[in-house]
């Protein structure tokens, strides 16, 4: 059994920063791709940033230069540093990890950016 837990969401003013964390635990032998997704009310879930096991990263255009994804393979953790937050970043953020060809999701953490 694999468990994925996010933390670090909250309420912040526009221009502020938040750091999201994700920890995977359980029957883990090799984590592959990891990513952060978000879903705003009335919108589809989208991948915000991803990172391969080798450390290669990708971001959607709207967060490039503001968000930084990183991972610690020894601790099975994933982070997302979010700077210069905008009201449009308001959403539930989900951690996603691939292990042995299967993907696992956390329960999500709410990020709210006030204008």
GROMACS .gro file of N, CA and C in nm:
model
  345
    1UNK      N    1   0.085  -0.119   0.000
    1UNK     CA    2   0.000   0.000   0.000
    1UNK      C    3   0.088   0.124   0.000
    2UNK      N    4   0.052   0.221  -0.083
    2UNK     CA    5   0.125   0.346  -0.092
    2UNK      C    6   0.037   0.460  -0.043
    3UNK      N    7   0.096   0.547   0.036
    3UNK     CA    8   0.023   0.662   0.086
    3UNK      C    9   0.095   0.789   0.042
    4UNK      N   10   0.016   0.886  -0.006
    4UNK     CA   11   0.072   1.014  -0.052
    4UNK      C   12   0.000   1.125   0.024
    5UNK      N   13   0.076   1.209   0.090
    5UNK     CA   14   0.017   1.313   0.174
    5UNK      C   15   0.080   1.448   0.142
    6UNK      N   16  -0.006   1.546   0.113
    6UNK     CA   17   0.040   1.682   0.087
    6UNK      C   18   0.024   1.768   0.212
    7UNK      N   19   0.101   1.875   0.217
    7UNK     CA   20   0.088   1.973   0.324
    7UNK      C   21   0.140   2.107   0.273
    8UNK      N   22   0.107   2.213   0.345
    8UNK     CA   23   0.164   2.343   0.314
    8UNK      C   24   0.071   2.443   0.248
    9UNK      N   25  -0.051   2.403   0.218
    9UNK     CA   26  -0.144   2.498   0.158
    9UNK      C   27  -0.189   2.603   0.258
   10UNK      N   28  -0.267   2.700   0.210
   10UNK     CA   29  -0.316   2.803   0.298
   10UNK      C   30  -0.365   2.924   0.223
   11UNK      N   31  -0.385   3.032   0.298
   11UNK     CA   32  -0.433   3.158   0.242
   11UNK      C   33  -0.318   3.258   0.240
   12UNK      N   34  -0.299   3.321   0.126
   12UNK     CA   35  -0.190   3.417   0.112
   12UNK      C   36  -0.237   3.532   0.023
   13UNK      N   37  -0.180   3.648   0.042
   13UNK     CA   38  -0.213   3.762  -0.043
   13UNK      C   39  -0.137   3.753  -0.174
   14UNK      N   40  -0.190   3.816  -0.274
   14UNK     CA   41  -0.124   3.820  -0.404
   14UNK      C   42   0.018   3.876  -0.387
   15UNK      N   43   0.111   3.810  -0.456
   15UNK     CA   44   0.251   3.848  -0.443
   15UNK      C   45   0.326   3.770  -0.337
   16UNK      N   46   0.254   3.696  -0.256
   16UNK     CA   47   0.316   3.619  -0.149
   16UNK      C   48   0.368   3.485  -0.196
   17UNK      N   49   0.415   3.406  -0.101
   17UNK     CA   50   0.476   3.276  -0.132
   17UNK      C   51   0.420   3.167  -0.042
   18UNK      N   52   0.421   3.047  -0.095
   18UNK     CA   53   0.387   2.927  -0.019
   18UNK      C   54   0.477   2.815  -0.067
   19UNK      N   55   0.498   2.720   0.023
   19UNK     CA   56   0.574   2.601  -0.015
   19UNK      C   57   0.490   2.478   0.016
   20UNK      N   58   0.464   2.399  -0.088
   20UNK     CA   59   0.390   2.275  -0.072
   20UNK      C   60   0.487   2.158  -0.059
   21UNK      N   61   0.449   2.063   0.024
   21UNK     CA   62   0.530   1.943   0.041
   21UNK      C   63   0.444   1.820   0.021
   22UNK      N   64   0.508   1.715  -0.022
   22UNK     CA   65   0.439   1.587  -0.045
   22UNK      C   66   0.531   1.475   0.000
   23UNK      N   67   0.476   1.381   0.076
   23UNK     CA   68   0.554   1.268   0.123
   23UNK      C   69   0.486   1.138   0.082
   24UNK      N   70   0.562   1.050   0.023
   24UNK     CA   71   0.511   0.918  -0.015
   24UNK      C   72   0.566   0.814   0.082
   25UNK      N   73   0.482   0.723   0.125
   25UNK     CA   74   0.525   0.620   0.219
   25UNK      C   75   0.456   0.488   0.188
   26UNK      N   76   0.508   0.382   0.246
   26UNK     CA   77   0.449   0.251   0.225
   26UNK      C   78   0.539   0.160   0.144
   27UNK      N   79   0.477   0.079   0.059
   27UNK     CA   80   0.550  -0.019  -0.020
   27UNK      C   81   0.611   0.048  -0.143
   28UNK      N   82   0.720   0.120  -0.121
   28UNK     CA   83   0.783   0.197  -0.228
   28UNK      C   84   0.918   0.136  -0.259
   29UNK      N   85   0.939   0.100  -0.386
   29UNK     CA   86   1.069   0.047  -0.425
   29UNK      C   87   1.139   0.135  -0.525
   30UNK      N   88   1.064   0.215  -0.598
   30UNK     CA   89   1.127   0.303  -0.696
   30UNK      C   90   1.024   0.403  -0.747
   31UNK      N   91   1.036   0.527  -0.708
   31UNK     CA   92   0.944   0.630  -0.756
   31UNK      C   93   0.993   0.686  -0.888
   32UNK      N   94   0.908   0.690  -0.984
   32UNK     CA   95   0.941   0.748  -1.114
   32UNK      C   96   0.905   0.895  -1.118
   33UNK      N   97   0.823   0.929  -1.215
   33UNK     CA   98   0.783   1.068  -1.234
   33UNK      C   99   0.697   1.116  -1.117
   34UNK      N  100   0.716   1.242  -1.079
   34UNK     CA  101   0.635   1.304  -0.974
   34UNK      C  102   0.585   1.438  -1.025
   35UNK      N  103   0.467   1.476  -0.983
   35UNK     CA  104   0.415   1.601  -1.032
   35UNK      C  105   0.317   1.667  -0.936
   36UNK      N  106   0.296   1.796  -0.959
   36UNK     CA  107   0.194   1.872  -0.889
   36UNK      C  108   0.085   1.909  -0.989
   37UNK      N  109  -0.038   1.882  -0.952
   37UNK     CA  110  -0.153   1.917  -1.033
   37UNK      C  111  -0.241   2.010  -0.950
   38UNK      N  112  -0.329   2.083  -1.019
   38UNK     CA  113  -0.422   2.166  -0.946
   38UNK      C  114  -0.558   2.166  -1.016
   39UNK      N  115  -0.658   2.192  -0.935
   39UNK     CA  116  -0.793   2.201  -0.990
   39UNK      C  117  -0.866   2.317  -0.923
   40UNK      N  118  -0.901   2.413  -1.006
   40UNK     CA  119  -0.978   2.528  -0.959
   40UNK      C  120  -1.126   2.499  -0.976
   41UNK      N  121  -1.212   2.567  -0.901
   41UNK     CA  122  -1.357   2.544  -0.913
   41UNK      C  123  -1.405   2.562  -1.056
   42UNK      N  124  -1.477   2.463  -1.105
   42UNK     CA  125  -1.533   2.471  -1.238
   42UNK      C  126  -1.435   2.446  -1.351
   43UNK      N  127  -1.313   2.409  -1.317
   43UNK     CA  128  -1.212   2.385  -1.420
   43UNK      C  129  -1.158   2.243  -1.410
   44UNK      N  130  -1.098   2.198  -1.519
   44UNK     CA  131  -1.037   2.066  -1.519
   44UNK      C  132  -0.905   2.067  -1.443
   45UNK      N  133  -0.869   1.951  -1.393
   45UNK     CA  134  -0.740   1.938  -1.326
   45UNK      C  135  -0.629   1.952  -1.431
   46UNK      N  136  -0.525   2.025  -1.395
   46UNK     CA  137  -0.412   2.043  -1.485
   46UNK      C  138  -0.281   2.018  -1.411
   47UNK      N  139  -0.183   1.968  -1.487
   47UNK     CA  140  -0.052   1.950  -1.426
   47UNK      C  141   0.021   2.082  -1.428
   48UNK      N  142   0.067   2.124  -1.314
   48UNK     CA  143   0.137   2.251  -1.298
   48UNK      C  144   0.286   2.234  -1.322
   49UNK      N  145   0.343   2.130  -1.263
   49UNK     CA  146   0.488   2.107  -1.274
   49UNK      C  147   0.515   1.960  -1.254
   50UNK      N  148   0.620   1.912  -1.319
   50UNK     CA  149   0.658   1.772  -1.305
   50UNK      C  150   0.809   1.759  -1.300
   51UNK      N  151   0.854   1.647  -1.243
   51UNK     CA  152   0.997   1.623  -1.232
   51UNK      C  153   1.022   1.473  -1.246
   52UNK      N  154   1.118   1.439  -1.331
   52UNK     CA  155   1.151   1.299  -1.351
   52UNK      C  156   1.242   1.249  -1.239
   53UNK      N  157   1.267   1.119  -1.237
   53UNK     CA  158   1.356   1.063  -1.136
   53UNK      C  159   1.499   1.114  -1.153
   54UNK      N  160   1.532   1.158  -1.274
   54UNK     CA  161   1.665   1.213  -1.301
   54UNK      C  162   1.674   1.361  -1.270
   55UNK      N  163   1.561   1.422  -1.237
   55UNK     CA  164   1.562   1.563  -1.201
   55UNK      C  165   1.525   1.659  -1.312
   56UNK      N  166   1.481   1.607  -1.425
   56UNK     CA  167   1.436   1.694  -1.534
   56UNK      C  168   1.298   1.750  -1.500
   57UNK      N  169   1.281   1.880  -1.519
   57UNK     CA  170   1.157   1.947  -1.478
   57UNK      C  171   1.082   2.006  -1.597
   58UNK      N  172   0.952   2.022  -1.579
   58UNK     CA  173   0.872   2.096  -1.676
   58UNK      C  174   0.761   2.168  -1.603
   59UNK      N  175   0.716   2.279  -1.661
   59UNK     CA  176   0.616   2.364  -1.600
   59UNK      C  177   0.517   2.412  -1.705
   60UNK      N  178   0.395   2.442  -1.661
   60UNK     CA  179   0.304   2.510  -1.752
   60UNK      C  180   0.350   2.656  -1.762
   61UNK      N  181   0.316   2.717  -1.874
   61UNK     CA  182   0.367   2.852  -1.901
   61UNK      C  183   0.330   2.953  -1.793
   62UNK      N  184   0.213   2.941  -1.737
   62UNK     CA  185   0.165   3.043  -1.644
   62UNK      C  186   0.241   3.046  -1.512
   63UNK      N  187   0.320   2.943  -1.482
   63UNK     CA  188   0.393   2.942  -1.355
   63UNK      C  189   0.544   2.947  -1.375
   64UNK      N  190   0.588   2.944  -1.498
   64UNK     CA  191   0.733   2.948  -1.524
   64UNK      C  192   0.794   3.076  -1.466
   65UNK      N  193   0.905   3.059  -1.396
   65UNK     CA  194   0.971   3.172  -1.334
   65UNK      C  195   0.917   3.206  -1.196
   66UNK      N  196   0.804   3.147  -1.158
   66UNK     CA  197   0.745   3.174  -1.027
   66UNK      C  198   0.746   3.050  -0.938
   67UNK      N  199   0.726   2.932  -0.995
   67UNK     CA  200   0.721   2.808  -0.919
   67UNK      C  201   0.847   2.726  -0.945
   68UNK      N  202   0.889   2.654  -0.842
   68UNK     CA  203   1.003   2.563  -0.855
   68UNK      C  204   0.971   2.429  -0.791
   69UNK      N  205   0.981   2.324  -0.871
   69UNK     CA  206   0.956   2.190  -0.821
   69UNK      C  207   1.088   2.122  -0.788
   70UNK      N  208   1.089   2.043  -0.682
   70UNK     CA  209   1.210   1.970  -0.645
   70UNK      C  210   1.171   1.840  -0.574
   71UNK      N  211   1.263   1.747  -0.568
   71UNK     CA  212   1.235   1.620  -0.504
   71UNK      C  213   1.357   1.572  -0.428
   72UNK      N  214   1.332   1.490  -0.328
   72UNK     CA  215   1.439   1.426  -0.252
   72UNK      C  216   1.417   1.276  -0.263
   73UNK      N  217   1.494   1.212  -0.348
   73UNK     CA  218   1.473   1.071  -0.374
   73UNK      C  219   1.502   0.983  -0.252
   74UNK      N  220   1.590   1.028  -0.166
   74UNK     CA  221   1.624   0.949  -0.047
   74UNK      C  222   1.509   0.950   0.054
   75UNK      N  223   1.433   1.059   0.056
   75UNK     CA  224   1.324   1.073   0.152
   75UNK      C  225   1.186   1.052   0.089
   76UNK      N  226   1.183   1.028  -0.041
   76UNK     CA  227   1.055   1.010  -0.112
   76UNK      C  228   0.962   1.129  -0.094
   77UNK      N  229   1.018   1.248  -0.109
   77UNK     CA  230   0.940   1.369  -0.092
   77UNK      C  231   0.946   1.456  -0.217
   78UNK      N  232   0.845   1.540  -0.230
   78UNK     CA  233   0.833   1.632  -0.342
   78UNK      C  234   0.792   1.767  -0.286
   79UNK      N  235   0.846   1.873  -0.345
   79UNK     CA  236   0.812   2.007  -0.298
   79UNK      C  237   0.777   2.097  -0.415
   80UNK      N  238   0.703   2.203  -0.384
   80UNK     CA  239   0.672   2.304  -0.484
   80UNK      C  240   0.682   2.439  -0.416
   81UNK      N  241   0.785   2.515  -0.451
   81UNK     CA  242   0.800   2.651  -0.401
   81UNK      C  243   0.725   2.744  -0.494
   82UNK      N  244   0.629   2.817  -0.439
   82UNK     CA  245   0.545   2.904  -0.520
   82UNK      C  246   0.566   3.049  -0.476
   83UNK      N  247   0.620   3.129  -0.565
   83UNK     CA  248   0.645   3.271  -0.538
   83UNK      C  249   0.557   3.357  -0.628
   84UNK      N  250   0.547   3.484  -0.592
   84UNK     CA  251   0.468   3.581  -0.671
   84UNK      C  252   0.331   3.524  -0.704
   85UNK      N  253   0.264   3.473  -0.604
   85UNK     CA  254   0.135   3.408  -0.625
   85UNK      C  255   0.031   3.507  -0.674
   86UNK      N  256  -0.058   3.457  -0.758
   86UNK     CA  257  -0.163   3.537  -0.818
   86UNK      C  258  -0.298   3.475  -0.783
   87UNK      N  259  -0.405   3.555  -0.783
   87UNK     CA  260  -0.537   3.499  -0.754
   87UNK      C  261  -0.572   3.382  -0.845
   88UNK      N  262  -0.520   3.383  -0.967
   88UNK     CA  263  -0.547   3.274  -1.062
   88UNK      C  264  -0.481   3.142  -1.020
   89UNK      N  265  -0.392   3.146  -0.922
   89UNK     CA  266  -0.330   3.024  -0.872
   89UNK      C  267  -0.416   2.954  -0.767
   90UNK      N  268  -0.527   3.016  -0.730
   90UNK     CA  269  -0.616   2.957  -0.632
   90UNK      C  270  -0.673   2.825  -0.684
   91UNK      N  271  -0.654   2.718  -0.606
   91UNK     CA  272  -0.697   2.586  -0.647
   91UNK      C  273  -0.665   2.486  -0.537
   92UNK      N  274  -0.715   2.365  -0.554
   92UNK     CA  275  -0.668   2.253  -0.472
   92UNK      C  276  -0.550   2.192  -0.546
   93UNK      N  277  -0.439   2.177  -0.476
   93UNK     CA  278  -0.318   2.123  -0.536
   93UNK      C  279  -0.299   1.979  -0.492
   94UNK      N  280  -0.270   1.894  -0.591
   94UNK     CA  281  -0.255   1.750  -0.567
   94UNK      C  282  -0.116   1.703  -0.605
   95UNK      N  283  -0.063   1.617  -0.523
   95UNK     CA  284   0.065   1.552  -0.552
   95UNK      C  285   0.036   1.420  -0.625
   96UNK      N  286   0.114   1.391  -0.725
   96UNK     CA  287   0.096   1.271  -0.804
   96UNK      C  288   0.231   1.200  -0.818
   97UNK      N  289   0.234   1.071  -0.791
   97UNK     CA  290   0.360   0.997  -0.803
   97UNK      C  291   0.336   0.868  -0.881
   98UNK      N  292   0.436   0.828  -0.957
   98UNK     CA  293   0.430   0.704  -1.034
   98UNK      C  294   0.526   0.604  -0.972
   99UNK      N  295   0.470   0.487  -0.940
   99UNK     CA  296   0.550   0.381  -0.879
   99UNK      C  297   0.513   0.250  -0.947
  100UNK      N  298   0.612   0.187  -1.007
  100UNK     CA  299   0.587   0.057  -1.070
  100UNK      C  300   0.479   0.059  -1.175
  101UNK      N  301   0.470   0.169  -1.249
  101UNK     CA  302   0.371   0.178  -1.356
  101UNK      C  303   0.233   0.220  -1.311
  102UNK      N  304   0.215   0.247  -1.186
  102UNK     CA  305   0.087   0.294  -1.133
  102UNK      C  306   0.105   0.433  -1.075
  103UNK      N  307  -0.003   0.511  -1.083
  103UNK     CA  308   0.004   0.644  -1.025
  103UNK      C  309  -0.080   0.654  -0.899
  104UNK      N  310  -0.032   0.733  -0.808
  104UNK     CA  311  -0.097   0.752  -0.679
  104UNK      C  312  -0.117   0.903  -0.656
  105UNK      N  313  -0.229   0.933  -0.590
  105UNK     CA  314  -0.264   1.072  -0.565
  105UNK      C  315  -0.278   1.098  -0.415
  106UNK      N  316  -0.244   1.220  -0.377
  106UNK     CA  317  -0.273   1.263  -0.242
  106UNK      C  318  -0.415   1.316  -0.236
  107UNK      N  319  -0.454   1.361  -0.117
  107UNK     CA  320  -0.591   1.407  -0.096
  107UNK      C  321  -0.610   1.552  -0.137
  108UNK      N  322  -0.500   1.622  -0.160
  108UNK     CA  323  -0.507   1.761  -0.203
  108UNK      C  324  -0.491   1.860  -0.088
  109UNK      N  325  -0.440   1.977  -0.121
  109UNK     CA  326  -0.427   2.084  -0.023
  109UNK      C  327  -0.471   2.215  -0.088
  110UNK      N  328  -0.550   2.290  -0.016
  110UNK     CA  329  -0.610   2.412  -0.071
  110UNK      C  330  -0.510   2.528  -0.067
  111UNK      N  331  -0.499   2.594  -0.180
  111UNK     CA  332  -0.422   2.719  -0.189
  111UNK      C  333  -0.517   2.829  -0.232
  112UNK      N  334  -0.525   2.934  -0.152
  112UNK     CA  335  -0.612   3.047  -0.183
  112UNK      C  336  -0.530   3.174  -0.183
  113UNK      N  337  -0.536   3.246  -0.295
  113UNK     CA  338  -0.460   3.370  -0.310
  113UNK      C  339  -0.561   3.485  -0.319
  114UNK      N  340  -0.554   3.576  -0.226
  114UNK     CA  341  -0.647   3.689  -0.225
  114UNK      C  342  -0.586   3.807  -0.298
  115UNK      N  343  -0.672   3.884  -0.361
  115UNK     CA  344  -0.623   4.000  -0.438
  115UNK      C  345  -0.615   4.124  -0.353
   0.00000   0.00000   0.00000
